[in-house]
Amino acid sequence: MGTDFFESLGKTISKTAEKVGKKAEEVVGVQKLRAQLAGTEREIEKNCQDLGEIVYKRFVDGEVMSEEVAIVCDEITRLRGQAADLREEIAAQRGEAICPACGAHGPKEASFCMKCGAPIPKEEEPEEAHVTPAPEAQEEPEKAEEEDKEA
């Protein structure tokens, strides 16, 4: 009787181990397929981005596009301008200059980009405006004197 129990237990353990092994293989197989799928989807996304850049470059170069494409390209142009303005504002707040050639940030005092070597134009300091009083302001005292004489 003890032998039957152990034989039965051994068979049950073997079957269970076989099922667990098959399930583990399934899980590993599914994970491999998911990883391949993720890689394929990333490649598709990259190709779509590359295609978009090609179409946008053609739009910028003046090629005639369909209305749908032109609308999207105009929005990209607007957003890129907005992003450039924000980058400049960030650089200004940090006291940095942005290289017009490569977009790298560097010291405001630099004459050349530390990354690509391109010359960095200096920002002109706004001159203090000399304020002269408006002609109306100069005439006011004269009018007041005339009114005093008439009274």
XYZ file of N, CA, C and O in Angstrom:
604
model
N 0.812 -1.178 0.000
C 0.000 0.000 0.000
C 0.861 1.248 0.000
O 0.553 2.192 -0.707
N 1.907 1.300 0.746
C 2.816 2.422 0.795
C 3.464 2.648 -0.553
O 3.713 3.775 -0.945
N 3.712 1.540 -1.262
C 4.358 1.658 -2.561
C 3.411 2.298 -3.558
O 3.825 3.129 -4.359
N 2.116 1.918 -3.520
C 1.129 2.502 -4.425
C 1.005 4.008 -4.199
O 0.869 4.782 -5.149
N 1.032 4.361 -2.930
C 0.899 5.789 -2.604
C 2.059 6.585 -3.187
O 1.875 7.633 -3.800
N 3.279 6.063 -2.989
C 4.450 6.774 -3.487
C 4.504 6.770 -5.014
O 4.941 7.738 -5.625
N 4.055 5.666 -5.624
C 4.021 5.619 -7.086
C 3.015 6.642 -7.607
O 3.287 7.356 -8.574
N 1.858 6.691 -6.977
C 0.819 7.638 -7.367
C 1.303 9.074 -7.160
O 1.099 9.953 -8.006
N 1.945 9.321 -6.035
C 2.478 10.648 -5.735
C 3.547 11.019 -6.761
O 3.589 12.151 -7.246
N 4.398 10.093 -7.094
C 5.463 10.336 -8.085
C 4.875 10.685 -9.437
O 5.362 11.598 -10.119
N 3.815 9.919 -9.853
C 3.166 10.204 -11.140
C 2.508 11.591 -11.120
O 2.587 12.338 -12.093
N 1.867 11.920 -10.014
C 1.209 13.222 -9.891
C 2.229 14.343 -9.955
O 2.031 15.358 -10.644
N 3.334 14.175 -9.258
C 4.394 15.187 -9.264
C 4.973 15.322 -10.666
O 5.205 16.433 -11.151
N 5.176 14.212 -11.351
C 5.735 14.243 -12.706
C 4.796 14.976 -13.662
O 5.234 15.803 -14.474
N 3.488 14.649 -13.564
C 2.499 15.309 -14.431
C 2.454 16.816 -14.141
O 2.393 17.628 -15.053
N 2.465 17.149 -12.861
C 2.418 18.561 -12.468
C 3.661 19.291 -12.955
O 3.579 20.406 -13.491
N 4.815 18.690 -12.784
C 6.066 19.293 -13.235
C 6.046 19.467 -14.754
O 6.513 20.496 -15.279
N 5.496 18.492 -15.459
C 5.398 18.580 -16.919
C 4.482 19.730 -17.321
O 4.791 20.505 -18.228
N 3.339 19.872 -16.621
C 2.400 20.963 -16.906
C 3.035 22.323 -16.610
O 2.890 23.267 -17.384
N 3.735 22.409 -15.473
C 4.406 23.660 -15.100
C 5.470 23.992 -16.141
O 5.612 25.150 -16.559
N 6.210 23.011 -16.588
C 7.242 23.224 -17.608
C 6.640 23.733 -18.904
O 7.166 24.675 -19.517
N 5.514 23.116 -19.323
C 4.847 23.560 -20.554
C 4.313 24.977 -20.393
O 4.413 25.806 -21.313
N 3.753 25.276 -19.225
C 3.214 26.607 -18.970
C 4.341 27.633 -18.973
O 4.190 28.733 -19.516
N 5.479 27.282 -18.379
C 6.636 28.183 -18.362
C 7.126 28.441 -19.784
O 7.463 29.582 -20.132
N 7.158 27.399 -20.603
C 7.555 27.558 -21.999
C 6.585 28.490 -22.723
O 6.993 29.326 -23.532
N 5.284 28.324 -22.446
C 4.275 29.200 -23.052
C 4.513 30.653 -22.657
O 4.490 31.541 -23.497
N 4.738 30.872 -21.356
C 4.952 32.233 -20.854
C 6.202 32.843 -21.494
O 6.185 33.980 -21.953
N 7.278 32.071 -21.531
C 8.513 32.560 -22.139
C 8.288 32.833 -23.621
O 8.731 33.857 -24.155
N 7.590 31.943 -24.295
C 7.297 32.127 -25.726
C 6.469 33.380 -25.969
O 6.751 34.159 -26.888
N 5.457 33.594 -25.124
C 4.607 34.775 -25.264
C 5.429 36.040 -24.996
O 5.306 37.045 -25.700
N 6.289 36.001 -23.976
C 7.118 37.156 -23.663
C 8.065 37.484 -24.820
O 8.278 38.647 -25.134
N 8.636 36.453 -25.442
C 9.508 36.690 -26.598
C 8.728 37.346 -27.732
O 9.208 38.280 -28.369
N 7.509 36.845 -27.978
C 6.677 37.425 -29.041
C 6.295 38.869 -28.710
O 6.285 39.730 -29.595
N 5.985 39.136 -27.441
C 5.649 40.501 -27.034
C 6.848 41.436 -27.229
O 6.687 42.587 -27.649
N 8.029 40.968 -26.906
C 9.234 41.770 -27.095
C 9.464 42.053 -28.583
O 9.797 43.174 -28.969
N 9.257 41.031 -29.429
C 9.386 41.225 -30.873
C 8.337 42.216 -31.373
O 8.626 43.080 -32.201
N 7.107 42.101 -30.865
C 6.032 43.006 -31.252
C 6.381 44.442 -30.854
O 6.230 45.374 -31.648
N 6.861 44.645 -29.635
C 7.236 45.986 -29.171
C 8.339 46.568 -30.049
O 8.299 47.737 -30.427
N 9.326 45.757 -30.392
C 10.407 46.215 -31.267
C 9.889 46.593 -32.643
O 10.290 47.615 -33.216
N 8.999 45.781 -33.180
C 8.409 46.061 -34.486
C 7.597 47.348 -34.443
O 7.680 48.183 -35.347
N 6.819 47.540 -33.377
C 6.005 48.755 -33.250
C 6.893 49.995 -33.107
O 6.577 51.052 -33.660
N 8.019 49.895 -32.375
C 8.957 51.021 -32.264
C 9.543 51.359 -33.629
O 9.708 52.526 -33.981
N 9.853 50.327 -34.399
C 10.408 50.544 -35.738
C 9.379 51.214 -36.648
O 9.722 52.115 -37.418
N 8.119 50.799 -36.545
C 7.047 51.430 -37.327
C 6.936 52.906 -36.938
O 6.852 53.788 -37.805
N 6.931 53.201 -35.637
C 6.833 54.580 -35.149
C 7.998 55.417 -35.664
O 7.814 56.550 -36.110
N 9.211 54.864 -35.629
C 10.394 55.579 -36.122
C 10.264 55.856 -37.612
O 10.559 56.962 -38.072
N 9.798 54.871 -38.375
C 9.621 55.065 -39.817
C 8.560 56.124 -40.104
O 8.712 56.929 -41.028
N 7.492 56.149 -39.310
C 6.451 57.172 -39.482
C 7.019 58.553 -39.174
O 6.729 59.525 -39.883
N 7.853 58.652 -38.148
C 8.486 59.932 -37.828
C 9.418 60.366 -38.960
O 9.429 61.535 -39.347
N 10.192 59.423 -39.477
C 11.095 59.740 -40.587
C 10.299 60.207 -41.803
O 10.677 61.180 -42.457
N 9.205 59.532 -42.087
C 8.343 59.906 -43.211
C 7.794 61.308 -42.995
O 7.797 62.142 -43.907
N 7.352 61.581 -41.779
C 6.840 62.910 -41.463
C 7.894 63.981 -41.652
O 7.613 65.061 -42.178
N 9.124 63.705 -41.232
C 10.206 64.666 -41.411
C 10.482 64.908 -42.897
O 10.741 66.038 -43.307
N 10.417 63.856 -43.699
C 10.636 64.003 -45.144
C 9.550 64.889 -45.742
O 9.834 65.827 -46.496
N 8.294 64.609 -45.396
C 7.174 65.396 -45.919
C 7.285 66.836 -45.443
O 7.104 67.784 -46.224
N 7.613 67.041 -44.171
C 7.725 68.400 -43.632
C 8.849 69.165 -44.322
O 8.701 70.345 -44.652
N 9.988 68.508 -44.566
C 11.104 69.171 -45.254
C 10.664 69.607 -46.651
O 10.978 70.715 -47.088
N 9.926 68.765 -47.330
C 9.431 69.132 -48.663
C 8.489 70.327 -48.583
O 8.499 71.204 -49.438
N 7.661 70.363 -47.547
C 6.740 71.489 -47.334
C 7.542 72.774 -47.121
O 7.264 73.806 -47.727
N 8.569 72.695 -46.262
C 9.401 73.862 -45.977
C 10.130 74.314 -47.236
O 10.305 75.508 -47.475
N 10.523 73.370 -48.076
C 11.232 73.691 -49.314
C 10.295 74.234 -50.392
O 10.745 74.569 -51.484
N 9.002 74.312 -50.089
C 8.057 74.935 -51.008
C 7.269 73.988 -51.895
O 6.539 74.433 -52.778
N 7.411 72.700 -51.680
C 6.655 71.745 -52.491
C 5.163 71.850 -52.151
O 4.794 72.018 -50.997
N 4.321 71.757 -53.162
C 2.878 71.860 -52.959
C 2.374 70.573 -52.304
O 2.696 69.471 -52.740
N 1.609 70.754 -51.241
C 1.069 69.623 -50.485
C -0.451 69.682 -50.504
O -1.040 70.723 -50.763
N -1.065 68.557 -50.179
C -2.513 68.552 -50.046
C -2.889 69.447 -48.873
O -2.065 69.756 -48.013
N -4.144 69.868 -48.814
C -4.580 70.776 -47.751
C -4.390 70.155 -46.369
O -3.943 70.822 -45.441
N -4.712 68.861 -46.245
C -4.538 68.172 -44.952
C -3.101 68.217 -44.485
O -2.807 68.533 -43.337
N -2.181 67.894 -45.391
C -0.762 67.865 -45.060
C -0.273 69.275 -44.752
O 0.477 69.489 -43.796
N -0.705 70.253 -45.527
C -0.281 71.643 -45.312
C -0.735 72.152 -43.951
O 0.019 72.854 -43.264
N -1.927 71.793 -43.533
C -2.440 72.217 -42.221
C -1.558 71.657 -41.111
O -1.155 72.371 -40.189
N -1.235 70.367 -41.203
C -0.386 69.740 -40.184
C 1.013 70.357 -40.210
O 1.589 70.649 -39.156
N 1.558 70.599 -41.393
C 2.894 71.192 -41.505
C 2.913 72.609 -40.947
O 3.880 73.006 -40.287
N 1.859 73.391 -41.207
C 1.779 74.740 -40.634
C 1.770 74.669 -39.113
O 2.414 75.477 -38.442
N 1.055 73.714 -38.555
C 1.002 73.558 -37.101
C 2.367 73.144 -36.562
O 2.796 73.633 -35.511
N 3.074 72.276 -37.274
C 4.424 71.884 -36.857
C 5.333 73.104 -36.852
O 6.093 73.318 -35.902
N 5.244 73.930 -37.893
C 6.060 75.140 -37.972
C 5.764 76.065 -36.793
O 6.678 76.588 -36.150
N 4.485 76.244 -36.478
C 4.086 77.098 -35.361
C 4.644 76.547 -34.044
O 5.219 77.275 -33.240
N 4.490 75.239 -33.841
C 4.952 74.618 -32.602
C 6.476 74.648 -32.482
O 7.016 74.843 -31.390
N 7.181 74.466 -33.585
C 8.645 74.538 -33.543
C 9.100 75.943 -33.189
O 10.064 76.123 -32.444
N 8.411 76.957 -33.713
C 8.724 78.339 -33.352
C 8.473 78.588 -31.875
O 9.276 79.234 -31.192
N 7.352 78.082 -31.380
C 7.022 78.222 -29.961
C 8.081 77.530 -29.097
O 8.512 78.078 -28.087
N 8.515 76.339 -29.520
C 9.542 75.610 -28.773
C 10.858 76.378 -28.775
O 11.546 76.454 -27.750
N 11.213 76.979 -29.899
C 12.452 77.762 -29.976
C 12.368 78.969 -29.044
O 13.346 79.296 -28.353
N 11.217 79.636 -29.014
C 11.037 80.778 -28.111
C 11.192 80.343 -26.652
O 11.824 81.040 -25.853
N 10.615 79.205 -26.310
C 10.712 78.710 -24.938
C 12.153 78.350 -24.590
O 12.620 78.632 -23.478
N 12.890 77.733 -25.537
C 14.292 77.412 -25.293
C 15.101 78.690 -25.048
O 15.952 78.736 -24.164
N 14.823 79.726 -25.849
C 15.524 81.000 -25.685
C 15.201 81.627 -24.332
O 16.082 82.174 -23.670
N 13.953 81.545 -23.922
C 13.555 82.100 -22.629
C 14.252 81.366 -21.481
O 14.735 81.979 -20.532
N 14.325 80.035 -21.595
C 15.015 79.239 -20.571
C 16.492 79.632 -20.523
O 17.063 79.844 -19.452
N 17.111 79.747 -21.699
C 18.526 80.117 -21.755
C 18.738 81.508 -21.159
O 19.703 81.730 -20.422
N 17.841 82.438 -21.453
C 17.965 83.798 -20.925
C 17.864 83.795 -19.407
O 18.625 84.483 -18.724
N 16.943 83.025 -18.878
C 16.788 82.961 -17.426
C 18.010 82.322 -16.763
O 18.342 82.650 -15.633
N 18.667 81.434 -17.458
C 19.868 80.777 -16.923
C 21.130 81.584 -17.215
O 22.217 81.201 -16.794
N 20.984 82.662 -17.997
C 22.155 83.452 -18.371
C 23.008 82.756 -19.407
O 24.226 82.887 -19.398
N 22.381 82.013 -20.301
C 23.102 81.264 -21.332
C 22.775 81.815 -22.717
O 21.808 82.543 -22.899
N 23.579 81.424 -23.683
C 23.337 81.728 -25.086
C 23.063 80.411 -25.808
O 23.549 79.360 -25.395
N 22.297 80.471 -26.895
C 22.004 79.282 -27.695
C 22.716 79.418 -29.028
O 22.598 80.442 -29.704
N 23.442 78.388 -29.403
C 24.155 78.377 -30.682
C 23.138 78.321 -31.818
O 22.297 77.416 -31.843
N 23.217 79.248 -32.786
C 22.278 79.212 -33.899
C 22.523 78.045 -34.852
O 21.630 77.650 -35.592
N 23.723 77.461 -34.805
C 24.052 76.358 -35.715
C 23.596 75.005 -35.188
O 22.969 74.235 -35.907
N 23.922 74.718 -33.899
C 23.621 73.370 -33.387
C 22.611 73.356 -32.247
O 22.145 72.294 -31.844
N 22.273 74.530 -31.702
C 21.272 74.594 -30.636
C 21.812 74.314 -29.244
O 21.053 74.278 -28.283
N 23.131 74.153 -29.120
C 23.721 73.871 -27.807
C 23.684 75.129 -26.936
O 23.740 76.242 -27.440
N 23.605 74.920 -25.630
C 23.633 76.028 -24.671
C 25.059 76.253 -24.214
O 25.827 75.312 -24.066
N 25.397 77.520 -24.006
C 26.724 77.846 -23.517
C 26.697 79.170 -22.800
O 25.659 79.831 -22.718
N 27.853 79.611 -22.282
C 27.911 80.882 -21.559
C 27.524 82.048 -22.473
O 27.871 82.056 -23.656
N 26.818 83.011 -21.918
C 26.366 84.159 -22.689
C 27.554 84.967 -23.224
O 27.458 85.595 -24.271
N 28.677 84.933 -22.496
C 29.850 85.715 -22.878
C 30.632 85.071 -24.022
O 31.512 85.698 -24.594
N 30.352 83.807 -24.357
C 31.134 83.082 -25.367
C 30.946 83.703 -26.747
O 29.850 84.110 -27.116
N 32.031 83.765 -27.505
C 31.975 84.264 -28.872
C 31.736 83.129 -29.860
O 31.254 83.360 -30.965
N 32.122 81.908 -29.454
C 31.969 80.744 -30.312
C 31.336 79.609 -29.517
O 31.531 79.500 -28.309
N 30.597 78.749 -30.206
C 29.947 77.604 -29.570
C 31.005 76.623 -29.080
O 31.938 76.286 -29.814
N 30.845 76.172 -27.857
C 31.800 75.227 -27.280
C 31.593 73.819 -27.830
O 32.446 72.963 -27.661
N 30.469 73.577 -28.497
C 30.199 72.245 -29.048
C 30.619 72.143 -30.509
O 31.318 71.217 -30.891
N 30.173 73.129 -31.348
C 30.450 73.006 -32.790
C 31.411 74.064 -33.318
O 31.851 73.980 -34.458
N 31.720 75.102 -32.511
C 32.672 76.123 -32.925
C 32.088 77.250 -33.751
O 32.814 78.148 -34.186
N 30.784 77.232 -33.995
C 30.152 78.282 -34.791
C 30.152 79.596 -34.007
O 30.067 79.596 -32.781
N 30.256 80.732 -34.721
C 30.216 82.017 -34.016
C 28.831 82.252 -33.409
O 27.812 81.915 -34.004
N 28.822 82.827 -32.217
C 27.562 83.138 -31.539
C 27.401 84.646 -31.575
O 28.221 85.375 -31.017
N 26.352 85.129 -32.258
C 26.150 86.576 -32.326
C 25.826 87.145 -30.949
O 25.152 86.511 -30.150
N 26.340 88.331 -30.687
C 26.090 88.998 -29.410
C 24.762 89.733 -29.491
O 24.440 90.339 -30.506
N 24.015 89.670 -28.389
C 22.766 90.427 -28.311
C 23.121 91.871 -28.038
O 23.971 92.163 -27.214
N 22.451 92.784 -28.748
C 22.704 94.195 -28.529
C 21.918 94.654 -27.322
O 20.745 94.343 -27.175
N 22.618 95.393 -26.458
C 21.972 95.929 -25.265
C 21.086 97.085 -25.694
O 21.510 97.963 -26.446
N 19.840 97.128 -25.244
C 18.987 98.256 -25.608
C 19.492 99.526 -24.934
O 19.846 99.530 -23.763
N 19.581 100.618 -25.745
C 20.040 101.891 -25.209
C 18.937 102.502 -24.369
O 17.759 102.369 -24.681
N 19.351 103.249 -23.307
C 18.358 103.914 -22.485
C 17.822 105.094 -23.279
O 18.571 105.918 -23.782
N 16.525 105.171 -23.407
C 15.902 106.239 -24.184
C 15.853 107.508 -23.347
O 15.524 107.479 -22.170
N 16.208 108.614 -23.985
C 16.109 109.907 -23.317
C 14.673 110.377 -23.455
O 14.160 110.514 -24.560
N 14.020 110.625 -22.363
C 12.613 111.002 -22.383
C 12.509 112.515 -22.400
O 13.033 113.189 -21.509
N 11.854 113.020 -23.447
C 11.579 114.457 -23.506
C 10.108 114.656 -23.247
O 9.274 113.851 -23.685
N 9.751 115.727 -22.547
C 8.329 115.937 -22.266
C 7.561 116.185 -23.547
O 8.069 116.757 -24.497
N 6.344 115.697 -23.560
C 5.475 115.876 -24.718
C 5.145 117.351 -24.881
O 5.125 118.101 -23.905
N 4.872 117.811 -26.127
C 4.560 119.227 -26.345
C 3.374 119.702 -25.500
O 3.358 120.827 -25.036
N 2.397 118.837 -25.288
C 1.235 119.232 -24.489
C 1.653 119.574 -23.078
O 1.136 120.479 -22.452
N 2.615 118.839 -22.530
C 3.059 119.063 -21.160
C 3.757 120.409 -21.038
O 3.683 121.069 -20.012
N 4.462 120.836 -22.107
C 5.137 122.120 -22.074
C 4.153 123.275 -22.179
O 4.379 124.343 -21.672
N 3.052 123.095 -22.879
C 2.071 124.154 -23.082
C 1.195 124.370 -21.860
O 0.622 125.432 -21.681
N 1.035 123.378 -21.018
C 0.146 123.465 -19.873
C 0.452 124.665 -18.974
O -0.455 125.403 -18.620
N 1.709 124.910 -18.573
C 1.964 126.057 -17.694
C 1.596 127.379 -18.352
O 1.102 128.285 -17.710
N 1.827 127.486 -19.691
C 1.480 128.721 -20.392
C -0.022 128.950 -20.356
O -0.489 130.057 -20.136
N -0.815 127.905 -20.583
C -2.271 128.026 -20.547
C -2.734 128.430 -19.159
O -3.623 129.256 -19.005
N -2.103 127.877 -18.157
C -2.481 128.204 -16.784
C -2.197 129.675 -16.494
O -2.995 130.365 -15.854
N -1.056 130.222 -16.998
C -0.722 131.612 -16.790
C -1.737 132.517 -17.510
O -2.159 133.527 -16.964
N -2.132 132.144 -18.743
C -3.102 132.940 -19.503
C -4.438 132.970 -18.795
O -5.112 134.008 -18.723
N -4.869 131.836 -18.226
C -6.135 131.770 -17.518
C -6.084 132.630 -16.266
O -7.072 133.288 -15.907
N -4.924 132.699 -15.596
C -4.781 133.518 -14.395
C -4.897 135.009 -14.762
O -5.503 135.780 -14.031
N -4.318 135.420 -15.914
C -4.353 136.802 -16.354
C -5.777 137.217 -16.693
O -6.186 138.342 -16.453
N -6.539 136.302 -17.335
C -7.904 136.610 -17.737
C -8.826 136.744 -16.542
O -9.798 137.470 -16.558
N -8.550 136.087 -15.491
C -9.434 136.083 -14.312
C -9.354 137.309 -13.484
O -8.923 138.302 -13.601
